Amino acid sequence: MFSLCITEDEDELPGLIKGLPVIVIVNDRSREADLLALGVEDLLEKPLKTRSIILDHIEKAIMRYEASKIIHETQYDPLSGLYNLHYFYTYGQRMDQFYPEVQMDAIVFNVNRFHMINERFGRYYGDRVLVKIAETLKQIFNDQGCIIARAESDSFMVCCPHRDDHKAILQKLDEALKKERVMMRMGVYACADKDLPIETRFDRARQAAMAIRNDYQRRIGTYDKRMSKQELFNQRLIDDFETALAQEQFKVFYQPKFNIRSDIPVLTSAEALLRWKHPSLGLIPPNVFIPLFEENGLISRLDLYVWQRAARQLRKWREELKIAVPVSVNVSRIDMFDPQLIDDLQDIINDNKLQAGDMLLEITESAYGEDPKLLIDRVNALRKLGFMIEMDDFGTGYSTLNMLSSLPIDALKIDMRFVKEAFAGRKKDTRMIEIIIDIARYLRLLTIAEGVEDVQQLNTLKELGCDIVQGYYFSKPVDENSFAGFLDEKLKMLG
Ligand code: C2E
Ligand code: CA
Ligand code: CA
């Protein structure tokens, strides 16, 4: 069955053309071009011909309509009606060929914390926001030579002749999205180098947008010389990754955590923290390479390496020193979505004759934002096996209280920023820390404070009822040999 519309009434056309192939019966062909431009598939001229000729027209109209529908579906993103990524790049390349002398910008738009919008208001609402953004972008970039795509989720891309009214563009978007209270950010690679593949130009624009992801002061990121240098450096780290892993250039350091509930602080566990001893670049701190490896997925292999190392070390301490403490390891957001995760951790425990309780898992709060349901299922499964879960960087990831109460976790690790800020002014202000400790108590969770650097901070946290602290006051992260000193001390203390 196929529906088709044959009409003589041209006034009806605008309402009809959407979703149906249309044939118009006309007195003569004088308006043929206009009607075809409106989307009409074919014309039948009066007086009507034989039945077989009419049927032939109908069949061809349907075929043409079907063909153009397929083309439309392969070229456009069904939600926004904008180009999809593949066609966007194809047309972009074609524009380069036709207009080699025109300077073009590569621009990427993202919605700030889009996953939260979906989560709070539902997918339907999120989709409506995306459609509104698409419509606004179409209005803003409606001149010739501009093409627009929705790449994925909340990422939009525009390829257009160079312009520098970026602020005004954002203002227009703000205006259009005022009711939804949605804020967008943009990454711009202006007058992009046309010798580069179009995908690379947009990767750069994306990088520029990524660079300001957590910076609420800046909403326009531009790809510049500094970023270009950074890109080369990052590429070098990626190129060196395999060798570094094979040559064991990645070192695991350990930072002690102390329970401060009793009079004398007691060593309770250690956090395993990575360092890269690069043969020519020297010691590289994790903040430099972890985000990079998170972006390209290499982090999963690196994390697995750290977990294996830490587990082996724990076993060694237990065998050689007759004492050990649980080690907490960092579990990246990406690891949490890896179906292998649970088996990997279980294997590590078994291979080293440990128990799940010997390993604490630190999962950053922001990881819970993306797909909370899947994450909660995974964390539940891990806890069932006996692993303890600490929510890392708490206070930076925008968990709602509601969500927090349904999360299967054992401890809240207060982000270092709160400790820093509490003691930064002339008068200490610990209100935020108090609130977090109250929440933890209400939810029956342990609290851990990190970044504790002096005795005043330690004593205050103790007074406030914080359970565990970690920080330079006790020790910086140290290698396994130095950490053995802490274990020795604990052994002596236990008598
Ligand atoms: P994090 O998990 O929040 O780790 C705490 C960071 O704070 C560590 O930095 C630690 O050295 C530092 N720190 C501890 N006490 C103090 C203090 O008193 N003052 C100050 N200023 N800093 C303190 P580090 O080792 O540079 O690690 C930075 C981040 O890199 C970690 O933050 C974590 O997100 C990531 N990371 C480190 N190792 C791994 C790993 O094996 N896997 C993954 N996925 N991420 C890791
Ligand atoms: Ca951590
Ligand atoms: Ca942390």
Coordinates of C-alpha atoms and ligand atoms in Angstrom, one line a residue:
M1 CA 0.0 0.0 0.0
F2 CA 1.3 3.4 -0.8
S3 CA -0.4 6.8 -0.4
L4 CA -0.3 9.4 -3.1
C5 CA -2.1 12.6 -3.5
I6 CA -3.5 13.9 -6.8
T7 CA -5.0 17.3 -6.6
E8 CA -6.3 20.2 -8.8
D9 CA -6.3 22.7 -6.0
E10 CA -2.9 24.4 -5.8
D11 CA -3.9 26.3 -2.6
E12 CA -3.9 23.0 -0.8
L13 CA -0.3 22.2 -1.7
P14 CA 1.7 23.6 1.2
G15 CA -0.3 21.4 3.6
L16 CA -0.1 18.3 1.4
I17 CA 3.5 18.1 0.4
K18 CA 5.0 17.1 3.7
G19 CA 5.1 13.3 3.9
L20 CA 3.2 12.5 0.6
P21 CA 4.2 12.4 -3.0
V22 CA 1.9 14.8 -4.9
I23 CA 0.8 15.0 -8.5
V24 CA -1.0 18.2 -9.6
I25 CA -3.6 18.3 -12.4
V26 CA -3.0 21.5 -14.4
N27 CA -4.6 23.2 -17.4
D28 CA -1.1 23.9 -18.9
R29 CA 2.5 23.6 -18.0
S30 CA 3.2 27.4 -17.6
R31 CA 3.8 27.0 -13.8
E32 CA 5.7 23.7 -14.0
A33 CA 9.0 25.1 -12.6
D34 CA 7.3 26.8 -9.6
L35 CA 5.3 23.7 -8.7
L36 CA 8.3 21.4 -8.9
A37 CA 10.2 23.8 -6.7
L38 CA 7.4 23.5 -4.2
G39 CA 8.1 19.7 -4.0
V40 CA 5.5 18.4 -6.4
E41 CA 6.6 15.2 -8.0
D42 CA 4.8 15.5 -11.3
L43 CA 2.1 17.3 -13.3
L44 CA -0.8 15.8 -15.3
E45 CA -2.1 18.0 -18.0
K46 CA -5.8 18.3 -18.9
P47 CA -7.4 16.7 -20.8
L48 CA -6.3 13.6 -18.9
K49 CA -4.8 10.9 -21.0
T50 CA -5.4 7.1 -21.0
R51 CA -5.5 5.1 -17.8
S52 CA -2.2 3.4 -18.6
I53 CA -0.4 6.7 -19.1
I54 CA -1.8 8.1 -15.8
L55 CA -0.7 4.9 -14.0
D56 CA 2.8 5.3 -15.5
H57 CA 3.0 8.9 -14.2
I58 CA 1.9 7.7 -10.8
E59 CA 4.4 4.9 -10.7
K60 CA 7.3 7.2 -11.6
A61 CA 6.2 9.9 -9.1
I62 CA 6.2 7.3 -6.3
M63 CA 9.7 6.0 -7.3
R64 CA 11.1 9.5 -7.5
Y65 CA 9.6 10.3 -4.1
E66 CA 11.0 7.1 -2.5
A67 CA 14.4 7.8 -4.0
S68 CA 14.5 11.4 -2.6
K69 CA 13.3 10.2 0.8
I70 CA 16.2 7.7 1.0
I71 CA 18.6 10.4 0.0
H72 CA 17.2 12.6 2.7
E73 CA 17.4 10.0 5.3
T74 CA 21.0 9.2 4.5
Q75 CA 22.0 12.8 4.5
Y76 CA 20.1 14.3 7.4
D77 CA 20.0 13.8 11.1
P78 CA 16.4 12.8 11.7
L79 CA 15.9 14.8 14.9
S80 CA 17.3 18.2 13.9
G81 CA 16.9 18.0 10.1
L82 CA 20.5 19.2 9.8
Y83 CA 23.2 17.3 7.9
N84 CA 24.6 14.2 9.5
L85 CA 28.3 14.0 10.1
H86 CA 29.1 12.0 7.0
Y87 CA 27.4 14.3 4.6
F88 CA 28.6 17.4 6.4
Y89 CA 32.2 16.3 5.7
T90 CA 31.4 15.4 2.1
Y91 CA 29.8 18.7 1.4
G92 CA 32.5 20.6 3.2
Q93 CA 35.1 19.0 1.0
R94 CA 33.1 19.8 -2.1
M95 CA 32.9 23.5 -1.0
D96 CA 36.7 23.5 -0.6
Q97 CA 37.0 22.3 -4.3
F98 CA 34.5 24.9 -5.6
Y99 CA 35.7 27.9 -3.5
P100 CA 39.4 27.2 -2.7
E101 CA 40.1 30.9 -2.1
V102 CA 37.4 31.5 0.5
Q103 CA 38.6 31.5 4.1
M104 CA 36.5 29.1 6.1
D105 CA 35.9 28.7 9.9
A106 CA 35.3 25.4 11.6
I107 CA 33.0 25.9 14.6
V108 CA 31.7 23.4 17.1
F109 CA 28.8 24.1 19.5
N110 CA 28.1 22.1 22.7
V111 CA 25.5 22.4 25.4
N112 CA 26.9 22.9 28.9
R113 CA 26.1 19.8 30.9
F114 CA 23.6 18.5 28.5
H115 CA 23.3 15.1 30.2
M116 CA 21.9 16.9 33.3
I117 CA 19.2 18.4 31.2
N118 CA 18.2 15.0 29.9
E119 CA 18.4 13.5 33.3
R120 CA 16.4 16.2 35.1
F121 CA 13.7 16.9 32.5
G122 CA 13.7 13.7 30.4
R123 CA 14.7 12.8 26.9
Y124 CA 11.7 14.4 25.2
Y125 CA 12.6 17.8 26.7
G126 CA 16.2 17.3 25.8
D127 CA 15.3 16.6 22.2
R128 CA 13.1 19.7 22.0
V129 CA 16.1 21.8 23.2
L130 CA 18.2 20.2 20.5
V131 CA 15.6 21.0 17.8
K132 CA 15.4 24.6 19.0
I133 CA 19.2 24.9 18.8
A134 CA 19.2 23.5 15.3
E135 CA 16.5 26.0 14.2
T136 CA 18.4 28.9 15.7
L137 CA 21.6 27.9 14.1
K138 CA 19.8 27.7 10.7
Q139 CA 18.6 31.3 11.2
I140 CA 22.1 32.5 12.2
F141 CA 24.0 30.8 9.5
N142 CA 21.5 31.2 6.7
D143 CA 23.8 32.8 4.1
Q144 CA 25.2 30.9 1.2
G145 CA 28.2 28.8 1.8
C146 CA 27.3 27.8 5.3
I147 CA 26.6 24.2 6.2
I148 CA 25.4 22.9 9.6
A149 CA 25.4 19.4 11.1
R150 CA 24.5 17.7 14.3
A151 CA 27.4 15.4 15.0
E152 CA 26.1 13.5 18.0
S153 CA 24.0 14.2 21.1
D154 CA 24.5 17.9 21.8
S155 CA 27.3 18.6 19.4
F156 CA 26.7 20.9 16.4
M157 CA 29.1 21.8 13.8
V158 CA 29.2 24.7 11.3
C159 CA 31.4 25.2 8.3
C160 CA 31.1 28.8 7.1
P161 CA 33.0 31.7 5.5
H162 CA 35.1 33.4 8.1
R163 CA 33.3 35.7 10.5
D164 CA 34.3 37.2 13.8
D165 CA 31.0 37.9 15.5
H166 CA 31.2 34.9 17.7
K167 CA 30.0 36.8 20.8
A168 CA 26.9 37.9 18.9
I169 CA 26.2 34.4 17.8
L170 CA 26.3 33.2 21.4
Q171 CA 24.0 36.0 22.4
K172 CA 21.5 35.0 19.7
L173 CA 21.6 31.4 21.0
D174 CA 21.2 32.6 24.6
E175 CA 18.2 34.7 23.6
A176 CA 16.6 31.7 21.8
L177 CA 17.2 29.4 24.7
K178 CA 16.3 31.8 27.5
K179 CA 13.2 29.9 28.5
E180 CA 15.0 26.6 28.6
R181 CA 17.9 28.2 30.6
V182 CA 20.4 26.3 28.5
M183 CA 23.9 27.7 27.9
M184 CA 26.1 26.8 25.0
R185 CA 29.8 27.0 24.4
M186 CA 31.6 27.2 21.1
G187 CA 35.0 26.1 19.8
V188 CA 36.3 28.0 16.9
Y189 CA 39.1 27.2 14.5
A190 CA 39.1 30.4 12.4
C191 CA 40.4 30.5 8.8
A192 CA 41.1 26.8 9.1
D193 CA 44.1 25.4 7.2
K194 CA 42.6 23.9 4.1
D195 CA 45.6 21.6 3.7
L196 CA 44.4 19.6 6.6
P197 CA 41.6 17.1 6.2
I198 CA 38.2 18.5 7.1
E199 CA 37.9 16.0 10.0
T200 CA 41.1 17.4 11.5
R201 CA 39.9 21.0 11.3
F202 CA 36.8 20.1 13.2
D203 CA 38.8 18.0 15.7
R204 CA 40.7 21.2 16.4
A205 CA 37.5 23.2 16.9
R206 CA 36.2 20.5 19.2
Q207 CA 39.5 20.6 21.2
A208 CA 39.0 24.4 21.5
A209 CA 35.5 23.8 22.9
M210 CA 36.8 21.0 25.2
A211 CA 39.5 23.2 26.6
I212 CA 36.9 25.6 28.1
R213 CA 34.5 22.8 29.2
N214 CA 35.0 23.4 32.9
D215 CA 35.7 27.1 32.7
Y216 CA 32.5 29.0 33.5
Q217 CA 34.1 32.3 32.7
R218 CA 34.8 31.5 29.1
R219 CA 32.3 30.3 26.6
I220 CA 34.3 30.7 23.4
G221 CA 37.4 28.7 22.9
T222 CA 39.7 29.4 20.0
Y223 CA 42.2 27.1 18.4
D224 CA 45.5 29.0 18.5
K225 CA 49.3 28.5 18.4
R226 CA 49.3 27.5 22.1
M227 CA 46.8 24.8 21.4
S228 CA 48.6 23.7 18.4
K229 CA 51.8 23.2 20.5
Q230 CA 49.7 21.3 23.1
E231 CA 48.3 19.1 20.3
L232 CA 51.9 18.2 19.2
F233 CA 52.8 17.4 22.8
N234 CA 49.7 15.3 23.3
Q235 CA 50.4 13.4 20.1
R236 CA 53.9 12.6 21.4
L237 CA 52.5 11.2 24.6
I238 CA 50.0 9.1 22.7
D239 CA 52.8 7.8 20.4
D240 CA 55.0 7.0 23.4
F241 CA 52.2 5.1 25.3
E242 CA 52.9 1.6 24.1
T243 CA 56.6 1.7 24.7
A244 CA 56.0 3.3 28.1
L245 CA 53.7 0.5 29.1
A246 CA 56.0 -2.2 27.8
Q247 CA 59.0 -0.7 29.5
E248 CA 57.2 -0.1 32.8
Q249 CA 57.8 3.7 32.7
F250 CA 54.5 4.2 34.5
K251 CA 55.1 4.1 38.3
V252 CA 52.6 3.6 41.0
F253 CA 53.0 5.8 44.1
Y254 CA 51.1 5.4 47.3
Q255 CA 49.7 8.1 49.5
P256 CA 48.6 7.1 53.0
K257 CA 45.1 7.8 54.4
F258 CA 44.7 8.1 58.2
N259 CA 41.7 7.5 60.3
I260 CA 41.4 10.4 62.7
R261 CA 38.5 9.2 64.9
S262 CA 40.9 8.1 67.6
D263 CA 43.4 10.2 69.5
I264 CA 46.3 9.0 67.4
P265 CA 45.8 8.9 63.6
V266 CA 45.8 5.3 62.4
L267 CA 46.9 4.3 58.9
T268 CA 43.8 2.8 57.2
S269 CA 44.6 2.6 53.5
A270 CA 46.7 4.0 50.6
E271 CA 45.7 5.6 47.4
A272 CA 47.5 4.4 44.3
L273 CA 48.5 7.3 42.2
L274 CA 50.3 7.2 38.8
R275 CA 53.4 9.0 37.6
W276 CA 55.1 8.6 34.3
K277 CA 58.9 8.5 34.4
H278 CA 59.4 9.5 30.8
P279 CA 63.0 8.8 29.5
S280 CA 63.4 12.3 27.9
L281 CA 60.5 14.4 29.3
G282 CA 61.2 13.6 32.9
L283 CA 58.5 12.9 35.5
I284 CA 55.1 13.7 34.1
P285 CA 52.2 14.2 36.6
P286 CA 48.9 12.4 36.0
N287 CA 47.0 15.6 35.4
V288 CA 48.9 15.9 32.2
F289 CA 48.3 12.5 30.6
I290 CA 45.2 11.1 32.3
P291 CA 42.6 13.4 30.7
L292 CA 44.3 12.8 27.4
F293 CA 44.1 9.0 27.7
E294 CA 40.6 9.3 29.0
E295 CA 39.7 11.0 25.7
N296 CA 41.1 8.3 23.5
G297 CA 40.3 5.3 25.6
L298 CA 43.9 4.3 26.4
I299 CA 43.1 4.9 30.1
S300 CA 41.4 1.5 30.4
R301 CA 44.7 -0.3 29.8
L302 CA 46.6 2.0 32.0
D303 CA 44.1 1.7 34.9
L304 CA 44.2 -2.1 34.5
Y305 CA 48.0 -1.9 34.7
V306 CA 47.8 0.2 37.9
W307 CA 45.3 -2.1 39.5
Q308 CA 47.5 -5.1 38.7
R309 CA 50.6 -3.4 40.1
A310 CA 48.8 -2.2 43.3
A311 CA 47.4 -5.7 43.9
R312 CA 50.8 -7.3 43.4
Q313 CA 52.4 -4.8 45.7
L314 CA 49.8 -5.4 48.4
R315 CA 50.4 -9.1 48.2
K316 CA 54.2 -8.5 48.5
W317 CA 53.8 -6.3 51.6
R318 CA 51.6 -8.9 53.2
E319 CA 54.0 -11.7 52.5
E320 CA 57.2 -9.8 53.3
L321 CA 56.2 -7.4 56.0
K322 CA 53.4 -9.4 57.5
I323 CA 51.2 -6.3 57.3
A324 CA 49.3 -4.5 54.6
V325 CA 46.5 -2.0 54.3
P326 CA 43.8 -1.8 51.6
V327 CA 44.8 0.1 48.5
S328 CA 42.3 2.4 46.8
V329 CA 42.6 2.7 43.1
N330 CA 41.1 5.3 40.7
V331 CA 38.5 4.0 38.4
S332 CA 37.9 6.2 35.4
R333 CA 34.5 7.0 34.1
I334 CA 35.3 5.0 30.9
D335 CA 36.3 1.9 32.9
M336 CA 32.8 1.9 34.5
F337 CA 31.2 1.4 31.1
D338 CA 33.6 -1.4 30.1
P339 CA 31.7 -4.7 30.3
Q340 CA 35.1 -6.4 31.2
L341 CA 35.5 -4.3 34.4
I342 CA 34.1 -6.7 36.9
D343 CA 35.9 -9.8 35.5
D344 CA 39.1 -7.9 35.3
L345 CA 39.0 -6.8 39.0
Q346 CA 37.9 -10.2 40.1
D347 CA 40.8 -11.8 38.3
I348 CA 43.3 -9.4 39.8
I349 CA 42.0 -10.2 43.3
N350 CA 42.1 -14.0 42.7
D351 CA 45.5 -13.9 41.0
N352 CA 47.0 -12.2 44.0
K353 CA 45.2 -14.2 46.6
L354 CA 43.5 -11.0 47.9
Q355 CA 40.0 -10.3 48.9
A356 CA 37.7 -7.7 47.4
G357 CA 37.9 -5.7 50.6
D358 CA 41.6 -5.2 50.0
M359 CA 40.8 -2.9 47.1
L360 CA 38.8 0.3 47.4
L361 CA 37.5 1.8 44.3
E362 CA 37.5 5.6 43.8
I363 CA 35.0 6.7 41.3
T364 CA 34.7 10.4 40.5
E365 CA 31.4 12.0 41.2
S366 CA 31.0 13.3 37.7
A367 CA 31.0 9.7 36.3
Y368 CA 27.6 9.2 37.8
G369 CA 26.1 11.9 35.5
E370 CA 26.3 10.2 32.2
D371 CA 24.2 7.0 32.5
P372 CA 23.3 6.8 36.2
K373 CA 21.3 3.6 35.8
L374 CA 24.0 1.6 34.2
L375 CA 26.6 3.0 36.7
I376 CA 24.5 2.2 39.7
D377 CA 24.0 -1.4 38.4
R378 CA 27.7 -1.8 38.0
V379 CA 28.5 -0.3 41.4
N380 CA 26.0 -2.6 42.9
A381 CA 27.5 -5.6 41.3
L382 CA 31.0 -4.6 42.5
R383 CA 29.8 -4.1 46.1
K384 CA 28.1 -7.5 46.0
L385 CA 31.5 -8.9 45.3
G386 CA 32.9 -7.1 48.4
F387 CA 34.6 -4.0 46.8
M388 CA 34.2 -0.8 48.7
I389 CA 33.3 2.3 46.7
E390 CA 34.5 5.8 47.5
M391 CA 32.9 8.7 45.6
D392 CA 35.9 10.8 44.6
D393 CA 36.0 14.6 44.1
F394 CA 32.6 15.0 45.9
G395 CA 31.1 18.4 45.4
T396 CA 32.3 19.0 41.9
G397 CA 29.9 16.7 40.0
Y398 CA 26.5 18.1 40.7
S399 CA 24.8 15.0 42.2
T400 CA 21.4 15.8 43.4
L401 CA 20.6 14.8 47.0
N402 CA 17.9 12.6 45.7
M403 CA 20.4 10.7 43.5
L404 CA 22.9 10.5 46.2
S405 CA 20.6 8.7 48.6
S406 CA 20.0 6.0 46.0
L407 CA 23.7 5.5 45.2
P408 CA 25.4 2.3 46.5
I409 CA 28.6 3.8 47.9
D410 CA 30.6 3.5 51.1
A411 CA 32.3 6.9 51.5
L412 CA 32.3 10.4 50.2
K413 CA 35.7 11.9 49.4
I414 CA 35.4 15.6 49.8
D415 CA 37.0 17.4 46.9
M416 CA 40.3 19.1 47.9
R417 CA 38.9 22.5 46.8
F418 CA 36.6 22.6 49.9
V419 CA 39.5 22.2 52.3
K420 CA 41.5 24.8 50.4
E421 CA 38.6 27.3 50.3
A422 CA 37.7 26.8 53.9
F423 CA 41.1 28.0 55.0
A424 CA 41.8 30.5 52.2
G425 CA 40.4 33.7 53.7
R426 CA 41.6 35.4 56.9
K427 CA 38.7 33.8 58.7
K428 CA 38.2 30.1 58.2
D429 CA 34.8 29.2 56.8
T430 CA 34.0 25.5 57.1
R431 CA 30.3 25.7 56.3
M432 CA 30.5 23.7 53.1
I433 CA 32.5 20.9 54.7
E434 CA 30.0 20.8 57.6
I435 CA 27.2 20.4 55.1
I436 CA 29.0 17.5 53.3
I437 CA 29.8 15.8 56.6
D438 CA 26.1 16.1 57.6
I439 CA 24.9 14.6 54.3
A440 CA 27.4 11.7 54.7
R441 CA 26.2 11.1 58.3
Y442 CA 22.6 11.1 57.2
L443 CA 23.4 8.6 54.5
R444 CA 25.6 6.6 56.8
L445 CA 28.7 7.1 54.7
L446 CA 32.3 7.6 55.8
T447 CA 33.9 11.0 55.0
I448 CA 37.4 11.4 53.7
A449 CA 39.1 14.7 53.3
E450 CA 42.0 15.1 50.9
G451 CA 44.5 17.9 50.4
V452 CA 45.0 18.3 54.2
E453 CA 48.3 20.2 54.4
D454 CA 48.6 21.5 58.0
V455 CA 47.7 20.8 61.6
Q456 CA 45.1 23.5 61.7
Q457 CA 43.2 21.8 58.9
L458 CA 43.6 18.4 60.5
N459 CA 42.3 19.5 63.8
T460 CA 39.3 21.4 62.4
L461 CA 38.3 18.4 60.3
K462 CA 38.6 16.2 63.3
E463 CA 36.4 18.6 65.3
L464 CA 33.8 18.5 62.5
G465 CA 33.6 14.7 62.6
C466 CA 35.5 13.8 59.4
D467 CA 36.6 10.2 59.6
I468 CA 39.6 9.9 57.3
V469 CA 42.2 12.4 56.0
Q470 CA 44.8 12.3 53.3
G471 CA 47.2 15.0 52.4
Y472 CA 50.7 16.4 52.4
Y473 CA 50.5 17.0 56.2
F474 CA 51.0 13.3 56.6
S475 CA 52.8 12.5 53.4
K476 CA 53.0 13.2 49.7
P477 CA 52.4 10.1 47.4
V478 CA 55.6 8.1 47.7
D479 CA 57.1 5.0 46.0
E480 CA 56.4 1.5 47.4
N481 CA 59.7 1.4 49.3
S482 CA 59.0 4.6 51.2
F483 CA 55.4 3.5 51.8
A484 CA 56.7 0.4 53.5
G485 CA 57.9 2.7 56.3
F486 CA 54.3 3.6 57.1
L487 CA 53.5 -0.1 57.3
D488 CA 56.4 -0.7 59.6
E489 CA 55.3 2.0 61.9
K490 CA 51.8 0.6 62.0
L491 CA 53.2 -2.8 62.8
K492 CA 55.2 -1.4 65.7
M493 CA 52.1 0.5 66.9
L494 CA 50.1 -2.7 67.0
G495 CA 52.9 -4.1 69.1
Ligands
C2E1 P1 42.7 12.5 42.7 O1 42.2 11.1 42.6 O2 41.7 13.5 43.3 O3 44.0 12.4 43.6 C1 44.4 13.3 44.5 C2 45.5 14.3 44.0 O4 45.7 15.2 45.0 C3 46.8 13.6 43.8 O5 47.4 14.3 42.7 C4 47.6 13.8 45.1 O6 48.9 13.8 44.9 C5 47.1 15.2 45.4 N1 47.3 15.6 46.8 C6 47.2 14.7 47.8 N2 47.4 15.4 49.0 C7 47.5 16.7 48.6 C8 47.8 17.9 49.4 O7 47.8 17.9 50.6 N3 47.9 19.1 48.7 C9 47.8 19.1 47.4 N4 48.0 20.3 46.8 N5 47.6 18.0 46.6 C10 47.5 16.8 47.3 P2 48.1 13.5 41.6 O8 48.8 12.3 42.1 O9 48.8 14.5 40.8 O10 46.8 13.0 40.7 C11 45.9 13.8 40.1 C12 44.8 13.2 39.5 O11 45.1 12.3 38.5 C13 44.0 12.3 40.5 O12 43.2 13.1 41.3 C14 43.3 11.4 39.6 O13 42.1 12.0 39.1 C15 44.2 11.2 38.5 N6 44.9 9.9 38.7 C16 46.1 9.7 39.3 N7 46.4 8.3 39.2 C17 45.4 7.8 38.5 C18 45.2 6.4 38.0 O14 45.9 5.4 38.3 N8 44.1 6.2 37.3 C19 43.2 7.2 37.0 N9 42.1 7.0 36.2 N10 43.4 8.5 37.4 C20 44.5 8.8 38.1
CA2 CA 41.3 9.6 43.7
CA3 CA 40.0 13.6 44.5

